[in-house]
CSV table of N, CA and C in Angstrom, one decimal:
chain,number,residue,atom,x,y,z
A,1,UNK,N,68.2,101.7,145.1
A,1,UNK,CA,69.0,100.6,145.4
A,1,UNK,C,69.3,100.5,146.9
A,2,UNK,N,69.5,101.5,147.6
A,2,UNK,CA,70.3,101.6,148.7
A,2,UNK,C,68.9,100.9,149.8
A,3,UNK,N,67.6,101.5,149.5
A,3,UNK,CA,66.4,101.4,150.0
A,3,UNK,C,66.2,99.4,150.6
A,4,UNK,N,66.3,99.1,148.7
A,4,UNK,CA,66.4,97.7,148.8
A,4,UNK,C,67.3,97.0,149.8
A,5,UNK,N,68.5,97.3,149.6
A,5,UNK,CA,69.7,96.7,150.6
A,5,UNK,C,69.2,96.8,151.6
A,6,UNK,N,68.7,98.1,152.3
A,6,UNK,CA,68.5,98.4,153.5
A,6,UNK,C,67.7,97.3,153.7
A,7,UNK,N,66.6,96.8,153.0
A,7,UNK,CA,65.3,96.1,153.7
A,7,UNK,C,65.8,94.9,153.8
A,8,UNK,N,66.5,94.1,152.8
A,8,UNK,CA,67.3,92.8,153.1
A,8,UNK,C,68.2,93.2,154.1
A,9,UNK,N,68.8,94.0,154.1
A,9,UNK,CA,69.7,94.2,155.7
A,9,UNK,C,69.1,93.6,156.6
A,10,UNK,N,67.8,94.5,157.2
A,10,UNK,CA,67.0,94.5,158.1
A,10,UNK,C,66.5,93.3,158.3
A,11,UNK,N,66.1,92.9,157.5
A,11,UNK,CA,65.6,91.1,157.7
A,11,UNK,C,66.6,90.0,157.7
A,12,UNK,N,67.8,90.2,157.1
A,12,UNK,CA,68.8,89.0,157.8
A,12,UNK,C,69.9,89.5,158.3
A,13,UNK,N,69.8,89.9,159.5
A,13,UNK,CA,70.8,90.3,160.3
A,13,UNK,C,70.6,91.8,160.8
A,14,UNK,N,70.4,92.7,160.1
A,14,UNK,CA,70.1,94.0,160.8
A,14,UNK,C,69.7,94.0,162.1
A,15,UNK,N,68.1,93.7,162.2
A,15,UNK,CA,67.5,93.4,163.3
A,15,UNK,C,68.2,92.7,164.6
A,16,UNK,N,68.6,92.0,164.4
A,16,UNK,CA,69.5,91.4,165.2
A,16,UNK,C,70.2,91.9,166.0
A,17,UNK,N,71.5,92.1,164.6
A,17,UNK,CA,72.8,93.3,165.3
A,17,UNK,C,72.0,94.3,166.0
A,18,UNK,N,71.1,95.0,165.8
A,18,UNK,CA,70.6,96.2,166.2
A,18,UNK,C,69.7,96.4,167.8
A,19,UNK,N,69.3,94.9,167.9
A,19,UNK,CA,68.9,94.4,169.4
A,19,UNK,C,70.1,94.7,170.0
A,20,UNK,N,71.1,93.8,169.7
A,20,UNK,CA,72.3,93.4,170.5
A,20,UNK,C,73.1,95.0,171.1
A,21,UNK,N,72.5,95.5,170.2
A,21,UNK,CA,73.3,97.3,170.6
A,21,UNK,C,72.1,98.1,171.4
A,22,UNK,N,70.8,97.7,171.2
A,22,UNK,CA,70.5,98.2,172.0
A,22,UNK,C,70.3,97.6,173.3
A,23,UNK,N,70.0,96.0,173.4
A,23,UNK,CA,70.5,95.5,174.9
A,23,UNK,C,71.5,95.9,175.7
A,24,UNK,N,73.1,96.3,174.8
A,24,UNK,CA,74.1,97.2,175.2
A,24,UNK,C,73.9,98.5,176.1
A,25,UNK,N,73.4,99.4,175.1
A,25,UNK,CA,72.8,100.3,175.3
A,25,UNK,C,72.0,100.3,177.2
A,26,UNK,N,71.2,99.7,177.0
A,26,UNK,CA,69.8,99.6,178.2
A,26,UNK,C,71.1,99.2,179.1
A,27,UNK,N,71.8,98.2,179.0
A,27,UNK,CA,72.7,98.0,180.5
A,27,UNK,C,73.6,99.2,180.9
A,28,UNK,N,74.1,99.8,179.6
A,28,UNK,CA,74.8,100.9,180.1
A,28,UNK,C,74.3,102.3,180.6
A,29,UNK,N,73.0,102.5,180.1
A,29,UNK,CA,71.8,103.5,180.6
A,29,UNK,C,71.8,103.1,182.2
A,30,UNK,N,71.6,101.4,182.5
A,30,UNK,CA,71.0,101.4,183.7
A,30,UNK,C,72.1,101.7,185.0
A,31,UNK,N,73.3,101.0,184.5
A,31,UNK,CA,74.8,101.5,185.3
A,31,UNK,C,74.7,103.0,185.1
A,32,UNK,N,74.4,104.0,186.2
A,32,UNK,CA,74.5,105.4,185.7
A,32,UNK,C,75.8,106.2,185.0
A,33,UNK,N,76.9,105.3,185.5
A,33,UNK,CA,78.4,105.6,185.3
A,33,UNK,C,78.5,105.6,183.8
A,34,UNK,N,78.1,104.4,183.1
A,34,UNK,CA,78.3,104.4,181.8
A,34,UNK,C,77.3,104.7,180.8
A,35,UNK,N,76.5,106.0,181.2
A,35,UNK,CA,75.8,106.4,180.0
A,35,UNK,C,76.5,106.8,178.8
A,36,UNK,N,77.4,107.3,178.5
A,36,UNK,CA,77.8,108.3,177.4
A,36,UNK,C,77.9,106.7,176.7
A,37,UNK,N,78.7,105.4,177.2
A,37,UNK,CA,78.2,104.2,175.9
A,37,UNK,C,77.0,103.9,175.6
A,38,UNK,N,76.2,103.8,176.4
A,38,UNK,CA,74.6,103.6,176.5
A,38,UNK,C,74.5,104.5,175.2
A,39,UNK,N,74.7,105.8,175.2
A,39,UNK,CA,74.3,106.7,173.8
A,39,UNK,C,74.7,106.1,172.3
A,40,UNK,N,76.2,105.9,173.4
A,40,UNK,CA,77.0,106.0,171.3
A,40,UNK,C,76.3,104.3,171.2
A,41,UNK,N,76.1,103.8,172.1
A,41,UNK,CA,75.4,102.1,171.7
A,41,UNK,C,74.0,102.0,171.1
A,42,UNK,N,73.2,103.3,171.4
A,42,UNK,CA,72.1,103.3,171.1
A,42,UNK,C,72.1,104.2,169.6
A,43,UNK,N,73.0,104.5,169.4
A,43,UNK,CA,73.1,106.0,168.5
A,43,UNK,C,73.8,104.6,166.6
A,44,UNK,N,74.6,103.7,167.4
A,44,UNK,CA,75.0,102.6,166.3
A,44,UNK,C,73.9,101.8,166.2
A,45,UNK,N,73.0,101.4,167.5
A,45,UNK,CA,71.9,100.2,166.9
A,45,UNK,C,71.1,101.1,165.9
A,46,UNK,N,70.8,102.4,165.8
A,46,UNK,CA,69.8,102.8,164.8
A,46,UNK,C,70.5,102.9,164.2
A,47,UNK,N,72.1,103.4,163.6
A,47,UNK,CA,72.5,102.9,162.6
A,47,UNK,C,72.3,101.7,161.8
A,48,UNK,N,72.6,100.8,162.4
A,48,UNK,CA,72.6,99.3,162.5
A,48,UNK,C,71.4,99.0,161.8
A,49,UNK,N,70.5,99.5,162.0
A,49,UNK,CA,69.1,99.3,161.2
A,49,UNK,C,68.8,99.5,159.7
A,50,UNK,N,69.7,100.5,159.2
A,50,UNK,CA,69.6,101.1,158.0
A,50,UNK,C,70.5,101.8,157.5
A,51,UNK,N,71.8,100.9,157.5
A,51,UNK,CA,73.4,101.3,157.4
A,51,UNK,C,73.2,102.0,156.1
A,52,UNK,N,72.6,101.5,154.9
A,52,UNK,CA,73.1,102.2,153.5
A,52,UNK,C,72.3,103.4,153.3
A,53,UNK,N,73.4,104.3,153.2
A,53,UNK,CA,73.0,105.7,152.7
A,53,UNK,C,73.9,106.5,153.7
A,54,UNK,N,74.3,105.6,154.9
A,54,UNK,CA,75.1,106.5,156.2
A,54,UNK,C,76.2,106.3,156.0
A,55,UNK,N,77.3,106.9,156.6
A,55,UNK,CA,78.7,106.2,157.2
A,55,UNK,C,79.2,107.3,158.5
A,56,UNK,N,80.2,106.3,158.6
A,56,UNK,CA,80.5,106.2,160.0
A,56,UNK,C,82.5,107.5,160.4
A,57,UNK,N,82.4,108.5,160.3
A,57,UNK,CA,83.3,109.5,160.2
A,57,UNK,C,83.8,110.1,161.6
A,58,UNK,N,85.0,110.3,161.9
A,58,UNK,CA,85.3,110.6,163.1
A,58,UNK,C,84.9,112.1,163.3
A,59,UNK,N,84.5,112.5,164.7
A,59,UNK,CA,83.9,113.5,165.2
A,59,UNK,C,85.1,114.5,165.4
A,60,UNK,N,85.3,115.5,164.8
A,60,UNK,CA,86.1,116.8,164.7
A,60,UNK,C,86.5,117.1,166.5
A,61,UNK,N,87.4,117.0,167.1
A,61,UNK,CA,87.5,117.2,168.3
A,61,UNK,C,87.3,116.3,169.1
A,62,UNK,N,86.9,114.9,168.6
A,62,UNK,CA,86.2,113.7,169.8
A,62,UNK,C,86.9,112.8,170.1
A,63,UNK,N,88.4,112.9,169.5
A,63,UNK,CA,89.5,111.8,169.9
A,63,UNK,C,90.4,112.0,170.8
A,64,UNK,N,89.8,112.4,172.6
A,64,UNK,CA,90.8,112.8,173.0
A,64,UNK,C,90.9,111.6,173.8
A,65,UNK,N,91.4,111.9,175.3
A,65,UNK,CA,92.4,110.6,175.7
A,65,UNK,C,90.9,110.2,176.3
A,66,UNK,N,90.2,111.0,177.0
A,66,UNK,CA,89.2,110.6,177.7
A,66,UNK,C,87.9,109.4,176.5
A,67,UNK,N,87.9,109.6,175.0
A,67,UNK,CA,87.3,108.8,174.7
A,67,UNK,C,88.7,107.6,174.1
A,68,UNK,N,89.7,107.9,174.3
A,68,UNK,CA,90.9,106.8,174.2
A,68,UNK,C,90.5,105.6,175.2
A,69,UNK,N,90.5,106.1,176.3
A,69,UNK,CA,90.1,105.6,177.7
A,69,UNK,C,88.6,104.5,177.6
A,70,UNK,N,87.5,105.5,176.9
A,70,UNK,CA,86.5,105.2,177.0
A,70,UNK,C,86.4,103.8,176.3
A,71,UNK,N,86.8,104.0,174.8
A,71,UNK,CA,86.8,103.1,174.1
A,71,UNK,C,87.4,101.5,174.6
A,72,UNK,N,88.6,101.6,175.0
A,72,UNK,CA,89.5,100.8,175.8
A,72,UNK,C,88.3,99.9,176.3
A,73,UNK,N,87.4,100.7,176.9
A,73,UNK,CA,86.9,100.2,178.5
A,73,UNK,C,85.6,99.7,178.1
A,74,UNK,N,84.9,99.9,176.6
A,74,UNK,CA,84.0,99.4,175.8
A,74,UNK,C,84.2,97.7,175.3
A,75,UNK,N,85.5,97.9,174.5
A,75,UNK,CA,86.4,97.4,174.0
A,75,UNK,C,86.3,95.6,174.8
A,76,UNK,N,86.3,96.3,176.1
A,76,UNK,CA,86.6,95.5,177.1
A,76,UNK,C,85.0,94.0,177.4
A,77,UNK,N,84.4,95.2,177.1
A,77,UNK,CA,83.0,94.8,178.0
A,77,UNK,C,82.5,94.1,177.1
A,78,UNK,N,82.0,95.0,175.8
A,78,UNK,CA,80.6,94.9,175.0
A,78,UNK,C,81.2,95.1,173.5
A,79,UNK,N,82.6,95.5,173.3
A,79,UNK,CA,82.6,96.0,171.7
A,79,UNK,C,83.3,94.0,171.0
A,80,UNK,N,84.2,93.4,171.9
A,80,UNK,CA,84.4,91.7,171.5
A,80,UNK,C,83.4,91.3,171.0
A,81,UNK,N,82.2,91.6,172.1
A,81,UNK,CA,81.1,90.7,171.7
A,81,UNK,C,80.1,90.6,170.6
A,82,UNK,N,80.3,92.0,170.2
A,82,UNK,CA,79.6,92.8,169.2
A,82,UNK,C,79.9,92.6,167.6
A,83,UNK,N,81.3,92.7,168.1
A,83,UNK,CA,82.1,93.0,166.7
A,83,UNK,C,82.2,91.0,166.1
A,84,UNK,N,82.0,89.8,167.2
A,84,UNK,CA,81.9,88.5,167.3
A,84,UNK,C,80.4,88.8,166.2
A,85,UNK,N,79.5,89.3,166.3
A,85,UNK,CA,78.5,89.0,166.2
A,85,UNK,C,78.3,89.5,164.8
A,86,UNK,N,79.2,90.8,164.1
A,86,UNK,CA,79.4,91.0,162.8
A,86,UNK,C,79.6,90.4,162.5
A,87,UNK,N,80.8,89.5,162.8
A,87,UNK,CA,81.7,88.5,162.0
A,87,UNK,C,80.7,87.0,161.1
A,88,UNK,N,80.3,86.8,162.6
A,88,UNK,CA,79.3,85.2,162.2
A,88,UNK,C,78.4,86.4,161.3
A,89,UNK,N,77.8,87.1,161.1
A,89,UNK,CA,76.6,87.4,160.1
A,89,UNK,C,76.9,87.7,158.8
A,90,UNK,N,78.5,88.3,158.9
A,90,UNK,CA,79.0,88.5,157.2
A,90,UNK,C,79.1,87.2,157.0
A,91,UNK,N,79.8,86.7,157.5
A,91,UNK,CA,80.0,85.1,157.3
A,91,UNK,C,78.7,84.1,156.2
A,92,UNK,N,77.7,84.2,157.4
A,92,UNK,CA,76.6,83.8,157.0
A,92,UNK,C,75.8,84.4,155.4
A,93,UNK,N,76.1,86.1,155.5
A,93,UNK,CA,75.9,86.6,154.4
A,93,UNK,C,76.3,86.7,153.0
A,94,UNK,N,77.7,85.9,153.7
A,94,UNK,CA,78.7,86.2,152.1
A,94,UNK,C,78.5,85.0,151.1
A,95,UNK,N,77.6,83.8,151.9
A,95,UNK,CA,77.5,82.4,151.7
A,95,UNK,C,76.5,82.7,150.3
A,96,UNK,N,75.6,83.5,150.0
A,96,UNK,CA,75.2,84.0,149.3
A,96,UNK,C,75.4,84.6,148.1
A,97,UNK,N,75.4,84.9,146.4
A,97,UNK,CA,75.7,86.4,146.0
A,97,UNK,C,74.9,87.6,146.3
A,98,UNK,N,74.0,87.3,146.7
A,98,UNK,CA,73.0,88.7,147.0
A,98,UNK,C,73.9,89.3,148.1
A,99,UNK,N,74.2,88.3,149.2
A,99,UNK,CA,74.4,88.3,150.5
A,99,UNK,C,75.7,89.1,150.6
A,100,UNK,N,76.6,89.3,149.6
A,100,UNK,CA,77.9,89.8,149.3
A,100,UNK,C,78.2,91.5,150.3
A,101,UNK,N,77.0,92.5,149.2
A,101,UNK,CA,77.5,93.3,149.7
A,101,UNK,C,76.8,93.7,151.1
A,102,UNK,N,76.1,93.1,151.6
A,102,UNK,CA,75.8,93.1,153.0
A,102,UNK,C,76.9,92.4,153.6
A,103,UNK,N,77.4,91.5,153.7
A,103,UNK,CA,79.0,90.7,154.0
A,103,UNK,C,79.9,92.0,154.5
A,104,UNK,N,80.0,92.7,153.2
A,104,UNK,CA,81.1,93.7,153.1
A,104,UNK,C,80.7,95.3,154.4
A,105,UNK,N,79.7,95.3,154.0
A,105,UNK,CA,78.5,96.3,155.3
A,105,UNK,C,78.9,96.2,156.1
A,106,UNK,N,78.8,94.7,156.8
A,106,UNK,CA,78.6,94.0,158.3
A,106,UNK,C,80.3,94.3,158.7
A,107,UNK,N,81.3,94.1,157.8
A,107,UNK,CA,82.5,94.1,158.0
A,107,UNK,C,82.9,95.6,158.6
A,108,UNK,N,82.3,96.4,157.4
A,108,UNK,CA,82.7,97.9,158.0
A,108,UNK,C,82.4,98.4,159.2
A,109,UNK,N,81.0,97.6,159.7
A,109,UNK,CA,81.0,97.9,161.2
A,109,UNK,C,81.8,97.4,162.2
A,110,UNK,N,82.5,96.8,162.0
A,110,UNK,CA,83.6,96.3,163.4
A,110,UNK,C,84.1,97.7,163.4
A,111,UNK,N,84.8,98.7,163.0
A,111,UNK,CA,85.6,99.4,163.6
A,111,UNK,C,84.5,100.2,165.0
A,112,UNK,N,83.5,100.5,164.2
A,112,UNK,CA,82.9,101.4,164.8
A,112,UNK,C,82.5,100.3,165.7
A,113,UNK,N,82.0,99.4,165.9
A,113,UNK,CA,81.5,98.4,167.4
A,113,UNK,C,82.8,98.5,168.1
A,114,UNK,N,83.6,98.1,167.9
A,114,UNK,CA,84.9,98.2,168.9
A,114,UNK,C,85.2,99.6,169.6
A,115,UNK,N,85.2,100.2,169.1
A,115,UNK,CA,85.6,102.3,169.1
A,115,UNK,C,84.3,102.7,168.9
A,116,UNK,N,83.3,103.2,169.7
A,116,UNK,CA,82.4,103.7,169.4
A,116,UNK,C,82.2,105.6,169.7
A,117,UNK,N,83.0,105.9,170.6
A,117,UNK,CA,83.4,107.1,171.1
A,117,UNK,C,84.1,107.6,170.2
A,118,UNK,N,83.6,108.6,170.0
A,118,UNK,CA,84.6,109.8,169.1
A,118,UNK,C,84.3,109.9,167.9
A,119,UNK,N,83.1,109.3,167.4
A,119,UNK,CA,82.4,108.5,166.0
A,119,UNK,C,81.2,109.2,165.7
A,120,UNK,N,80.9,109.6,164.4
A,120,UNK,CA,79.9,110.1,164.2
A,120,UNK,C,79.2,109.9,162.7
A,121,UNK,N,77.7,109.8,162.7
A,121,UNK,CA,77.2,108.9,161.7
A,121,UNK,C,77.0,110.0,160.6
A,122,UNK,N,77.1,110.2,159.8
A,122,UNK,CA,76.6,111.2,158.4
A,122,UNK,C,76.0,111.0,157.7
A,123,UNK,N,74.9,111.1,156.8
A,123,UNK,CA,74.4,110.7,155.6
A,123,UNK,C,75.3,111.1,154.9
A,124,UNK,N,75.4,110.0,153.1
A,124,UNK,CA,76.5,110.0,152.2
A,124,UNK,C,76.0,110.7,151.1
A,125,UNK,N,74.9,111.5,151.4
A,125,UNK,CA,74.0,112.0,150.0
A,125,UNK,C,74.7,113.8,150.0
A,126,UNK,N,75.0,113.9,151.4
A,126,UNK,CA,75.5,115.5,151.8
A,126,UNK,C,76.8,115.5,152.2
A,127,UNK,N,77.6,116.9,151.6
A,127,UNK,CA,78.9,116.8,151.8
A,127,UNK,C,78.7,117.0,153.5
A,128,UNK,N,79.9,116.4,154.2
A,128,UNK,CA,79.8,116.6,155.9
A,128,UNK,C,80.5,117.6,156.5
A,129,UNK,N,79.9,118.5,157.1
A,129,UNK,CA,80.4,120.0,157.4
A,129,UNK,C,80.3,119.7,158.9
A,130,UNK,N,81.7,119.9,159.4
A,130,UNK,CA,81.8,120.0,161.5
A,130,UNK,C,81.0,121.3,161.2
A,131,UNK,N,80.2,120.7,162.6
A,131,UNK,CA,79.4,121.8,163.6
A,131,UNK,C,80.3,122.2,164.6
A,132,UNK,N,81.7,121.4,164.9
A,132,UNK,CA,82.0,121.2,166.1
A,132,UNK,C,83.8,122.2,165.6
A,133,UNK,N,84.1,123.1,166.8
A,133,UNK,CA,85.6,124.0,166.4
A,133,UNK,C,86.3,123.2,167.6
């Protein structure tokens, strides 16, 4: 089931969102200052591609002030714009019943578009054990 979702993801709206994070991504790569969002932008568009089966769990040690700061300054730039572009696609998805729990998907990703620092992706098939003390 999850497989399925995934593929209707991918074709109405996935792809999309998943550009938009990586166009993110490429501008913050190219500014050398803001690589570490360039990552976590690049590290959500492949999320972004094949949400079901992942989720999105805070990194053991990754909420300090410096990604407090970070996020703020994300927040600022690229996570409005982003989290704008969830919105219209649940929107568009929910118009549907198929379209429902993709609706509900697309929703879950605003936190992480907004706050992308400090965030870490897991598969939901394995219990999640920090690597990180």
């Amino acid at each position: 089931m999850k497989t399925l979702l995934n593929i209707i993801w991918l074709v109405f709206g996935g792809f999309w969102l998943a550009l938009g994070y990586f166009a993110a991504g490429l501008i913050c790569c190219v500014l050398i200052v803001t690589i570490p969002w360039g990552i976590a932008s690049f590290r959500i568009g492949f999320y972004c591609l094949w949400p079901f089966g992942q989720m999105v769990v805070e990194k053991p040690g990754g909420g300090g002030v410096f990604a407090l700061l970070g996020n703020v300054i994300w927040l600022l730039v690229a996570g409005i714009w982003i989290a704008i572009g969830h919105v219209v696609t649940a929107v568009a998805m929910a118009i549907t019943i198929v379209g429902i729990p993709l609706a509900i998907a697309n929703l879950k990703l605003i936190p992480v578009s907004l706050m992308p620092l400090g965030k870490q992706i897991v598969p939901t098939d394995r219990p999640f054990v920090s690597t990180y003390r």
